Each structure stands twice: as structure tokens, then as C-alpha cells.
CSV table of C-alpha atoms and ligand atoms in Angstrom, one decimal:
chain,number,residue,atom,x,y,z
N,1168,UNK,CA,-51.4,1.0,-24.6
N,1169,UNK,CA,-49.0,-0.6,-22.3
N,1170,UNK,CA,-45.0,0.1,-23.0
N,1171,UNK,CA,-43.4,-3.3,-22.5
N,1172,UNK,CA,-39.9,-3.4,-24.5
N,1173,UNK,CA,-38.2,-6.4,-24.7
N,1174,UNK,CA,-36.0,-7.3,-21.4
N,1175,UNK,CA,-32.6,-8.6,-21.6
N,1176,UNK,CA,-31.3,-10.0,-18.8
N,1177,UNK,CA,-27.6,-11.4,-19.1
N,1178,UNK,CA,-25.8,-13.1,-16.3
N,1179,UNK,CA,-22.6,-12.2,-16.9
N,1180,UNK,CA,-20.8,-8.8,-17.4
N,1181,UNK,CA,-19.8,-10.6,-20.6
N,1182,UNK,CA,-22.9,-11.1,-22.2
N,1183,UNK,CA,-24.1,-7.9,-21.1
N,1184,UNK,CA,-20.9,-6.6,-23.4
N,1185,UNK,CA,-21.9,-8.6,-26.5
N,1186,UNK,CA,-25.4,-7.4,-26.0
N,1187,UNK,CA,-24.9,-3.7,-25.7
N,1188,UNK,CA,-22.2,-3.9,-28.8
N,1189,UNK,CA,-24.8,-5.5,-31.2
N,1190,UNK,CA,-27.7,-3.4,-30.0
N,1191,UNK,CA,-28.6,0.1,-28.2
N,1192,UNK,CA,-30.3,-0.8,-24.9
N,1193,UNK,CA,-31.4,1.0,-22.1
N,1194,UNK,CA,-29.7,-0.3,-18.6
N,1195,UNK,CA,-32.5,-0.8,-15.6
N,1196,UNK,CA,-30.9,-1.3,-12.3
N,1197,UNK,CA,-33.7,-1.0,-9.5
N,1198,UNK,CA,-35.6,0.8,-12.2
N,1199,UNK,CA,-37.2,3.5,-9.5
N,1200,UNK,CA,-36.5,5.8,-12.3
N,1201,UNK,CA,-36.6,3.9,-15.4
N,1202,UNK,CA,-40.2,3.1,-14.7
N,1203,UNK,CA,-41.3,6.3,-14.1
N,1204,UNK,CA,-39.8,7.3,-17.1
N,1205,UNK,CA,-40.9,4.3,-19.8
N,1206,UNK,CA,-44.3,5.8,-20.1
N,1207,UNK,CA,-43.4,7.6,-23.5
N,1208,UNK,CA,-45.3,10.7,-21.7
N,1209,UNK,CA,-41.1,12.4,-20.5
N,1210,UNK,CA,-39.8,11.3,-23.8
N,1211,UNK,CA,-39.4,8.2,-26.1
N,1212,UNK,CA,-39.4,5.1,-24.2
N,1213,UNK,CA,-36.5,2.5,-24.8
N,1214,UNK,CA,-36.7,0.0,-27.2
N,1215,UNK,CA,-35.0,-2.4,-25.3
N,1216,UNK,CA,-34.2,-2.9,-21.6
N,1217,UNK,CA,-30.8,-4.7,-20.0
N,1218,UNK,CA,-31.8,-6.0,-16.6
N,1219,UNK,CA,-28.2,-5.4,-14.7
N,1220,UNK,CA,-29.7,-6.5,-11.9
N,1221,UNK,CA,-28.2,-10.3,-11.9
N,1222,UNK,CA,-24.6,-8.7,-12.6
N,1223,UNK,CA,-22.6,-10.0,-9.5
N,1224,UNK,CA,-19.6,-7.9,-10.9
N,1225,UNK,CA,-21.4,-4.9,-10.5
N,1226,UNK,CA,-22.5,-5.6,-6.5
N,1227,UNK,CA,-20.0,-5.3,-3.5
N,1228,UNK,CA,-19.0,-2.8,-1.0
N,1229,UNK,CA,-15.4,-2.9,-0.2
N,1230,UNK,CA,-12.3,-1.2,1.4
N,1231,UNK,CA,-9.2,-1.6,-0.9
N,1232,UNK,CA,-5.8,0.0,0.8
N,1233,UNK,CA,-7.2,3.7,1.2
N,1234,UNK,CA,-9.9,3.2,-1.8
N,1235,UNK,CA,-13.5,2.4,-1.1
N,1236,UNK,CA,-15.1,0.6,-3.8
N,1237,UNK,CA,-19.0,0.8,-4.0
N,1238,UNK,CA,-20.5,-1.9,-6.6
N,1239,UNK,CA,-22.9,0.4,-8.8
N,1240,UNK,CA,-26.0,-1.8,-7.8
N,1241,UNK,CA,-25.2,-0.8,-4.3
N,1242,UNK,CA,-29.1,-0.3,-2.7
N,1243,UNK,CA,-29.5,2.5,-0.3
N,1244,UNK,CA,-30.7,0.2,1.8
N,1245,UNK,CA,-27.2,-1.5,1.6
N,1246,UNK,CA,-25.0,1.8,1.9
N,1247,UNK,CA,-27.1,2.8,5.4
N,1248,UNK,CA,-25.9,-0.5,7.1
N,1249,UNK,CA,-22.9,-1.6,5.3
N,1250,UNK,CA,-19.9,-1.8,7.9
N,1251,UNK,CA,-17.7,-0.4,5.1
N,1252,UNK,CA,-20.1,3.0,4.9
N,1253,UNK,CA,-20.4,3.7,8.8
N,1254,UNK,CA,-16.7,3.0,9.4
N,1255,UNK,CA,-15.6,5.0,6.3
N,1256,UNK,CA,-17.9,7.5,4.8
N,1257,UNK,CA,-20.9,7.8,7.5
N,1258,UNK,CA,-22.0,10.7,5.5
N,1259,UNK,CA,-23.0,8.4,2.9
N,1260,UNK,CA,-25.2,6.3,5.2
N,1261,UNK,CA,-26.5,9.0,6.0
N,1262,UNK,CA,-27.7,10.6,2.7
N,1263,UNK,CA,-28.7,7.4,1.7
N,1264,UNK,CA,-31.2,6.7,4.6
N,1265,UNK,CA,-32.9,10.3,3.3
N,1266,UNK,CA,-33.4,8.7,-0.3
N,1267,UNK,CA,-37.5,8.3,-1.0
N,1268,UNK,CA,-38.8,5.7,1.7
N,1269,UNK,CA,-37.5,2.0,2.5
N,1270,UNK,CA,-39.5,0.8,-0.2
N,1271,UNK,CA,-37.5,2.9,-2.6
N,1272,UNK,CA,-33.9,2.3,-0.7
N,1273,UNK,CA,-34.7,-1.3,-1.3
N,1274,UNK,CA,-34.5,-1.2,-4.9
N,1275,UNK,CA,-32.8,2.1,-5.9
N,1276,UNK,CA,-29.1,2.0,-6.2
N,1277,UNK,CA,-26.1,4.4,-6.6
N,1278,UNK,CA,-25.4,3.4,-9.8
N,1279,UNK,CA,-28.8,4.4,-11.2
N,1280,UNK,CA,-28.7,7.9,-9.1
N,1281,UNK,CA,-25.6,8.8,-10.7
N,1282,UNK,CA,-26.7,7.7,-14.1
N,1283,UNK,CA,-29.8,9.0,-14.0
N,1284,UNK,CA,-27.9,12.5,-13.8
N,1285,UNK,CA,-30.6,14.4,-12.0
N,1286,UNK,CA,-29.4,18.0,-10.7
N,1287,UNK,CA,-31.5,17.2,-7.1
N,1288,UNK,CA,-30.0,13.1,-7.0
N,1289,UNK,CA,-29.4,13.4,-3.5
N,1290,UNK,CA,-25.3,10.7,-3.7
N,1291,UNK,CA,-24.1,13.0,-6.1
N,1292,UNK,CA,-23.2,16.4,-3.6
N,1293,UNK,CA,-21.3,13.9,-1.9
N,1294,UNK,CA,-19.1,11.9,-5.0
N,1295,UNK,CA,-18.2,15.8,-5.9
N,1296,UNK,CA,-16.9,16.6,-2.2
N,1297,UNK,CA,-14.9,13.0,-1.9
N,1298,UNK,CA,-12.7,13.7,-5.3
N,1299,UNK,CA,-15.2,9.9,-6.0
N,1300,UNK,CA,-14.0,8.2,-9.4
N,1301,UNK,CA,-16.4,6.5,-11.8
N,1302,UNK,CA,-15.4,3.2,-13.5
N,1303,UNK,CA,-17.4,2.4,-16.6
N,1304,UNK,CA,-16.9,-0.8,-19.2
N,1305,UNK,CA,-17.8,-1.8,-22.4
N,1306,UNK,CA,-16.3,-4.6,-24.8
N,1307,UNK,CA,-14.1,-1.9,-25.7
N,1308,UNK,CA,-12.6,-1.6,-21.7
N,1309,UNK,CA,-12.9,0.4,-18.7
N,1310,UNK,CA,-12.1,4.1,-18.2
N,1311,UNK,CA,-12.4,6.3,-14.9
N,1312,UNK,CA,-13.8,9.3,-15.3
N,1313,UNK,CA,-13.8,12.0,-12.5
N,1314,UNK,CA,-17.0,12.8,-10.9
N,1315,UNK,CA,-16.4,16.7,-11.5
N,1316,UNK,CA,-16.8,16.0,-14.8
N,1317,UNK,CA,-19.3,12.9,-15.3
N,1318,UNK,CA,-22.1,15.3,-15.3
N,1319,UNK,CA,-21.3,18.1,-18.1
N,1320,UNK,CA,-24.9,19.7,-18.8
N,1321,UNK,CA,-28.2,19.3,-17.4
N,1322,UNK,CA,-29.2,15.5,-17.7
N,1323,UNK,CA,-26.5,14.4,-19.4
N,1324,UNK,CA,-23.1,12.3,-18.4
N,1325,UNK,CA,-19.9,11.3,-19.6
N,1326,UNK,CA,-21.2,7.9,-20.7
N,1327,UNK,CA,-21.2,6.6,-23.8
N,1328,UNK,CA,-24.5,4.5,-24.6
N,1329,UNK,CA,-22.5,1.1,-24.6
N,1330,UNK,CA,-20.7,1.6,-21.3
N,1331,UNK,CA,-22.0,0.3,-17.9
N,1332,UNK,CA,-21.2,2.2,-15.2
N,1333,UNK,CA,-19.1,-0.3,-13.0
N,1334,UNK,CA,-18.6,0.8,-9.2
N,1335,UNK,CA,-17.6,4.1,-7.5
N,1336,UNK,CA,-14.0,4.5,-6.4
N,1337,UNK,CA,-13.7,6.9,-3.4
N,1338,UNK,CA,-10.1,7.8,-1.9
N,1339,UNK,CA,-9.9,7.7,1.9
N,1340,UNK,CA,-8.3,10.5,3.1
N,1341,UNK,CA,-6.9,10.4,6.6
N,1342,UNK,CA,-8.1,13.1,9.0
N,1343,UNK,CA,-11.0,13.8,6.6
N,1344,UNK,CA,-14.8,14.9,8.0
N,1345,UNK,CA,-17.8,14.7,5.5
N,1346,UNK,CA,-21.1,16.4,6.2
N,1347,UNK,CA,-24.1,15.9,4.3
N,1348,UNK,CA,-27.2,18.1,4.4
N,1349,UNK,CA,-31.0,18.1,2.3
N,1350,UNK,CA,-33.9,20.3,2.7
N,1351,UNK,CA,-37.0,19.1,1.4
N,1352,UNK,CA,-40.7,19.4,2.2
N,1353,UNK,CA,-40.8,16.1,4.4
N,1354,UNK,CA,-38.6,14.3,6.0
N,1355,UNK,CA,-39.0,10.9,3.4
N,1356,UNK,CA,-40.6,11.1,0.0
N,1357,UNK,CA,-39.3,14.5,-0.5
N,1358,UNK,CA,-37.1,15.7,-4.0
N,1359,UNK,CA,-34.3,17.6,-2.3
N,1360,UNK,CA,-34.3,22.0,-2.6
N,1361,UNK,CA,-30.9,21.9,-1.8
N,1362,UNK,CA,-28.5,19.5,-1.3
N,1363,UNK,CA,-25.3,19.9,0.4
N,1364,UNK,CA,-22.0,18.2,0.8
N,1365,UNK,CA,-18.9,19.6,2.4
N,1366,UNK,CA,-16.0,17.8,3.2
N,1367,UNK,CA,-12.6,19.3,5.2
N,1368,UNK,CA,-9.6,17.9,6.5
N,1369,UNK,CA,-7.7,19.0,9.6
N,1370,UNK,CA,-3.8,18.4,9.7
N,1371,UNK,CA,-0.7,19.3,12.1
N,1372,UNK,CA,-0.1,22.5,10.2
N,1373,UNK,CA,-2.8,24.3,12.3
N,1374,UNK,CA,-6.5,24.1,13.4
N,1375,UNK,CA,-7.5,25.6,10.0
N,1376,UNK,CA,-10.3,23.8,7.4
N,1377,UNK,CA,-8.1,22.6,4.5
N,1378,UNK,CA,-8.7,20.8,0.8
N,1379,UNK,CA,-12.5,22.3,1.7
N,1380,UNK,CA,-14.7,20.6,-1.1
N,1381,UNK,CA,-18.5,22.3,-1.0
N,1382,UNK,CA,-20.9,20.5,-3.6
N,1383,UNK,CA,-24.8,21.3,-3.8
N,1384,UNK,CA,-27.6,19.3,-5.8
N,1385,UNK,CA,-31.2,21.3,-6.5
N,1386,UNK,CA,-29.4,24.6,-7.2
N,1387,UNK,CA,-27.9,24.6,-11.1
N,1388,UNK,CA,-28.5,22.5,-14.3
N,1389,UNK,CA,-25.9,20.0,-12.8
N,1390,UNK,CA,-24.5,19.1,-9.4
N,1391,UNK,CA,-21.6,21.7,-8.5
N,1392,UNK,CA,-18.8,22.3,-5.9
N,1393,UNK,CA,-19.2,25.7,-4.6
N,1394,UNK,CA,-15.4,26.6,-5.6
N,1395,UNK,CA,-15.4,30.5,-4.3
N,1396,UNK,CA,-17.1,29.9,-1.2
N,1397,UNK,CA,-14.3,26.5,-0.5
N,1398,UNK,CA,-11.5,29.7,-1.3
N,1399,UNK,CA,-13.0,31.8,1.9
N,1400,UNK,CA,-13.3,28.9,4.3
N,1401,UNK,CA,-10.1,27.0,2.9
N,1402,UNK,CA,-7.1,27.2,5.6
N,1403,UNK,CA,-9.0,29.5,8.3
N,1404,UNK,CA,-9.7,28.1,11.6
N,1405,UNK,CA,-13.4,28.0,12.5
N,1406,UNK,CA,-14.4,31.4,13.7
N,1407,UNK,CA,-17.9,33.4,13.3
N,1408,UNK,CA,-16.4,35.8,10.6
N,1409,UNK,CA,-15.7,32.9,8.4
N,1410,UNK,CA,-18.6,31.3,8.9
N,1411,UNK,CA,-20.5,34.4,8.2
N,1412,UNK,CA,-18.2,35.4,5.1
N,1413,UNK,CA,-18.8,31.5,3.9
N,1414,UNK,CA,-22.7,32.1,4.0
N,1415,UNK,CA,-22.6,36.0,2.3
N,1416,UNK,CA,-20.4,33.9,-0.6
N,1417,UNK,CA,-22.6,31.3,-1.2
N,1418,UNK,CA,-25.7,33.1,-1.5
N,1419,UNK,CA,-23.7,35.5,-3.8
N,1420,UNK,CA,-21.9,32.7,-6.0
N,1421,UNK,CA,-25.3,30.0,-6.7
N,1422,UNK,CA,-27.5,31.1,-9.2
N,1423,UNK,CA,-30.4,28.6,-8.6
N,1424,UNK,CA,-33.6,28.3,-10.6
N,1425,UNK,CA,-37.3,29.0,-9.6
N,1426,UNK,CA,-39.3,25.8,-10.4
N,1427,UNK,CA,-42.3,24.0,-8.7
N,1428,UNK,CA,-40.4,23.2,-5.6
N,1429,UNK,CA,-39.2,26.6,-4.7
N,1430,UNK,CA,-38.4,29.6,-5.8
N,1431,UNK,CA,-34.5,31.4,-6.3
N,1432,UNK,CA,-34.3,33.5,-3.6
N,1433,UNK,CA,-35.9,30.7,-1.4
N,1434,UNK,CA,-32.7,28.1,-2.4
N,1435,UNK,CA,-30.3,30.6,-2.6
N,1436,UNK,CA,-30.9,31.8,1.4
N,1437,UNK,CA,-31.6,28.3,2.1
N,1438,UNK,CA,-28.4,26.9,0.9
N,1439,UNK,CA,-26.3,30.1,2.6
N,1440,UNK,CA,-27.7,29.3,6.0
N,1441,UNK,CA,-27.7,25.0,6.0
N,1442,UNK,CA,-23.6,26.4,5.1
N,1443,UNK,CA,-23.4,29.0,8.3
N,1444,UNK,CA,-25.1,26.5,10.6
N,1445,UNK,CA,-22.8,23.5,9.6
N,1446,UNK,CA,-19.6,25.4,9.3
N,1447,UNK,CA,-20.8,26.7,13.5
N,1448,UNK,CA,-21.8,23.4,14.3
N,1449,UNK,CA,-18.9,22.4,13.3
N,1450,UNK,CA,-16.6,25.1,14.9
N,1451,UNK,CA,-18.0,24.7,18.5
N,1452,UNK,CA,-19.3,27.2,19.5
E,1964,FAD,C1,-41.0,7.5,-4.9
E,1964,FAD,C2,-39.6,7.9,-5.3
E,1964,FAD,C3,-38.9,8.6,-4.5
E,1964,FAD,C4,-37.6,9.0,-4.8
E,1964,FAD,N1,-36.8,9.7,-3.9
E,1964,FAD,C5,-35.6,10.1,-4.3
E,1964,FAD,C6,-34.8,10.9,-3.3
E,1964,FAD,O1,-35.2,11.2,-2.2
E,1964,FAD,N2,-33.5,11.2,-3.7
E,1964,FAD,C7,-33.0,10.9,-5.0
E,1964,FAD,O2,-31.9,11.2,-5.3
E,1964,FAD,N3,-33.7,10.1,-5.8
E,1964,FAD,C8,-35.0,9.7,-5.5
E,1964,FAD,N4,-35.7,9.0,-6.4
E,1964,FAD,C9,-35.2,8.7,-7.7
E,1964,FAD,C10,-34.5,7.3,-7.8
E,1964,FAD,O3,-35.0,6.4,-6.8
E,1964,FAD,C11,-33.0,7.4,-7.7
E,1964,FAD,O4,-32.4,8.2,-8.6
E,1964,FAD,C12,-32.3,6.0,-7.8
E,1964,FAD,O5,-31.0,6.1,-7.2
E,1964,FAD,C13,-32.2,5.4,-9.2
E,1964,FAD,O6,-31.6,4.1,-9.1
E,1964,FAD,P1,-32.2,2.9,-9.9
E,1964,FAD,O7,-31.3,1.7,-9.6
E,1964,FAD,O8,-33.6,2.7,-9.6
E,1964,FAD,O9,-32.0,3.3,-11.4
E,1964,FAD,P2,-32.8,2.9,-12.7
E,1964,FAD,O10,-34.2,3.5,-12.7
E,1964,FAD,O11,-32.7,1.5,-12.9
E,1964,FAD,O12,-31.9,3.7,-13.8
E,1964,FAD,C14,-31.8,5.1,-13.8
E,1964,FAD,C15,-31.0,5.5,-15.0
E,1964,FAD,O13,-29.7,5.1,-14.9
E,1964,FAD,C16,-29.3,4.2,-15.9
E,1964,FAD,N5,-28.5,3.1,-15.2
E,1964,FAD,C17,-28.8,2.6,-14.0
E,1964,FAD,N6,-27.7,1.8,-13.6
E,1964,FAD,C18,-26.8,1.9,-14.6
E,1964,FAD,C19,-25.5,1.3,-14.7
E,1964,FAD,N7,-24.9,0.6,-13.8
E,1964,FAD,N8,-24.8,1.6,-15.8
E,1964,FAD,C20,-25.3,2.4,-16.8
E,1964,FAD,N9,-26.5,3.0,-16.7
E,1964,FAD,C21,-27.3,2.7,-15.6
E,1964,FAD,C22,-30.6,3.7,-16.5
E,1964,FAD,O14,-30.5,3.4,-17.9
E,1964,FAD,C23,-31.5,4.9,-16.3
E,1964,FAD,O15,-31.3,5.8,-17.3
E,1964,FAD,C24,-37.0,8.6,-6.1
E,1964,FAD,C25,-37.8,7.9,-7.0
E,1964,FAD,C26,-39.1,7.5,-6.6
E,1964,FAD,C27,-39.9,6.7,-7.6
């Protein structure tokens, strides 16, 4: 039997409100993942859907003071070639174009990825290394909750079932580089076996990395910032020993899982040496 809840689709953030405060409804955004998942075969499908998609308030990509706002039904297909992304956060562009195919990148959006709350959701390694804030409304108001702690246990988030998630908030930090890294199988289509974000900033006190941030998808129940290996690479100028300590650390401090897409040891290696070859790309030699 076909699944077909009943779609709501308001046109205002508004009626959305009223809608979600009478009733519980499931949001669909590009619905790349909803779909997948309203065959009643991964759990209970909803019993009612609320198209976002015609929610202007919820679109945009824009540069406030030294804030970039993403709207959360920002496609991938908009964050690789928004002028906003590849002036800002190229990093992001970046990641995004390695999200599914085109077809998918068309119609999936940052919003979704984030609430979809996947450990291997290949945005949310880098919303953990940019410090990125998440605005979510309801008819009650809107709160910001830090990305560190949107995602609390596996699959779950910080949102409660009335609230929207609104747009991304991302501080721009001056002299600030952001790498972003995914292994998979191929080099489209492919759910990531590690992830990787790290972001540094470089400053007048010294040619050391500082405010290191390293965050990893694939690799726990949740997306995580690496904290012990950011303490051995935090404030040391780029040298081989670091680089080499950074990768001993990491493979020491992830505990990963063995699933169908690799096993432990495989992730755990994996993720130590994408660190060691970025942090010696990186150092220049
Ligand atoms: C073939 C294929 C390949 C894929 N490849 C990748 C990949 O390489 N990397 C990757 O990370 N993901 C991948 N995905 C997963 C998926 O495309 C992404 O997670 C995508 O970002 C989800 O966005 P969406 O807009 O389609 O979300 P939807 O499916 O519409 O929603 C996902 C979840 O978020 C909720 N939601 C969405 N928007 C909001 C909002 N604004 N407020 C509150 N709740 C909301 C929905 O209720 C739902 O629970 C792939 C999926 C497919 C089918």
C-alpha cells in the first residue's frame, strides 16, 4: 500500500506556526531524506507532512557585518555557487559539491542535513569547526542553539517537534582557514567513512595554529570536534612532529564503529592520516 499523508503546504512562516501549534507534522524540505524514509519499512511514517518548501523566510544566503546567514532551504546546489560561500566559507562550497549527485544537490538543503541528524551528514563537521549557530521558531519564538550541542545522541537534535529550523548563523572570523575533507567509496553517490573539518586561525602573535577546531562525521553516534587532538596542534607552528603527534592522537582519541561501510580500525587510520596529510599540506613542506 502506498504511504501518502496529507501535505500541508503554507505560504507563510505564519501559517506554518498556526499549523504546527494545532497539530504534530513532519517538515519536508527537498525531501531527499524524508522520502526515503516515509516507507513505514525505517520506522512509522508521519501522519502529516509540512511542505516548507514555499517559505521565502527560510531561503537566502547573506553576509551580515561578520555573520553569514544561510536560509535553511539553502540547496547544495546554491551553497557551491553562491558568491557569499566562495568569498566567505569556500570550504562549504566545497563539501557541498561532494553531497550525492546534482540531482540530489538540486533539491537537498542544509536545513534538512542538519535536521535529519545523521552521524555521516557530510555540512555538519563543518557547522562544529565554524562555532555555526542554529536559529529555530515556533509560535512560541526563536531560540539559537549552538551547533555543539544541537546534536546530543545518535539521531536526535535539540529541536522541539513544533520548531522550524530557521537559517544557520556562522561568525566570520578574520584570518581564519577552513578545510574540509570526505572519504567515501566514489567520488559522488558515496555516504561519507569519515568526514573531516578543521578550521585554524593565524594571528600576529606568531606563525602557530590557534582557536584549532577538528570536527569528524562517520566516526561516533553523533558529529564530534576532536577536542584532544585541537590541544596538541593548538598554538604550535606547523612542523612534522606536530603533525605526526596530531595523527598518533586522533587515532588514539576516535572510537569509531564497524558497520557495512567500514570497519573500526579502517576509520580510525583513515581519519589519523586525512589529519597528517592536511595539517603537512598545510604546513608547506
Ligand atoms: C541518493 C542520495 C544521496 C545522498 N548523498 C548524501 C551525501 O553525500 N551526503 C549527505 O550528507 N547526505 C546525503 N544524502 C542525504 C540527504 O540528501 C541530505 O541529508 C539532505 O541534506 C537532506 O535535506 P532535505 O532538504 O532533502 O531534507 P528532508 O528530507 O526534507 O528532511 C530531512 C529531515 O529534516 C527535517 N527538516 C528538514 N528541513 C527542516 C527545517 N527547516 N526545520 C525543521 N525540520 C526540518 C525533516 O522533517 C526530516 O526529518 C543523500 C540522499 C540520497 C537520496
Amino acid at each position: 500500500v502506498p504511504i501518502e499523508p496529507p501535505v500541508s503546504s503554507p505560504r507563510s512562516l505564519d501559517e506554518a506556526y498556526a499549523l504546527l501549534a494545532a497539530e504534530p507534522y513532519r517538515p519536508m524540505a527537498g525531501a531527499t531524506d524524508l522520502l526515503v524514509q516515509i516507507t513505514g519499512e525505517l520506522g512509522p511514517p508521519p501522519e502529516r507532512v509540512l511542505d516548507l518548501w514555499g517559505l521565502t523566510e527560510l531561503r537566502g544566503i547573506s553576509v551580515d557585518g561578520d555573520r553569514l546567514r544561510i536560509g535553511a532551504l539553502a540547496t547544495f546546489a546554491e551553497l557551491r555557487t553562491a558568491p557569499e560561500i566562495l568569498r566567505e566559507l569556500p570550504a562549504l562550497a566545497e563539501a557541498s559539491a561532494t553531497i550525492g549527485a546534482a540531482q540530489i544537490q538540486n533539491r537537498a538543503t542544509i536545513g534538512g542535513n542538519i535536521v535529519n541528524a545523521s552521524p555521516a551528514g557530510d555540512s555538519l563537521p563543518l557547522l562544529l569547526a565554524t562555532d555555526a549557530e542554529l536559529v529555530l521558531g515556533s509560535g512560541r519564538g526563536e531560540r539559537t542553539v549552538a551547533a555543539s550541542s544541537f546534536w546530543p545522541a545518535y539521531r536526535e537534535t535539540a529541536r522541539a517537534a513544533d520548531e522550524l529550523l530557521l537559517r544557520i548563523e556562522i561568525p566570520l572570523v578574520a584570518g581564519r582557514t577552513v578545510r574540509y575533507r570526505k572519504v567515501g567509496t566514489r567520488r559522488a553517490q558515496a555516504i561519507s567513512k569519515v568526514v573531516m573539518a578543521l578550521a585554524w586561525r593565524v594571528d600576529g602573535a606568531g606563525p602557530g595554529w590557534r582557536e584549532v577546531r577538528l570536527a569528524l562525521g562517520s566516526v561516533a553516534p553523533t558529529p564530534i570536534r576532536a577536542r584532544r587532538t585541537e590541544q596538541v596542534i593548538e598554538g604550535y607552528p606547523p612542523s612534522d612532529q606536530v603533525a605526526a603527534r596530531a595523527r598518533d592522537t586522533l587515532a588514539d582519541e576516535l572510537e569509531p564503529i564497524d558497520d557495512v561501510r567500514s570497519t573500526a580500525e579502517y576509520r580510525r587510520t583513515v581519519a589519523a592520516r586525512v589529519l597528517h596529510r592536511l595539517l603537512r599540506d598545510e604546513g608547506g613542506w
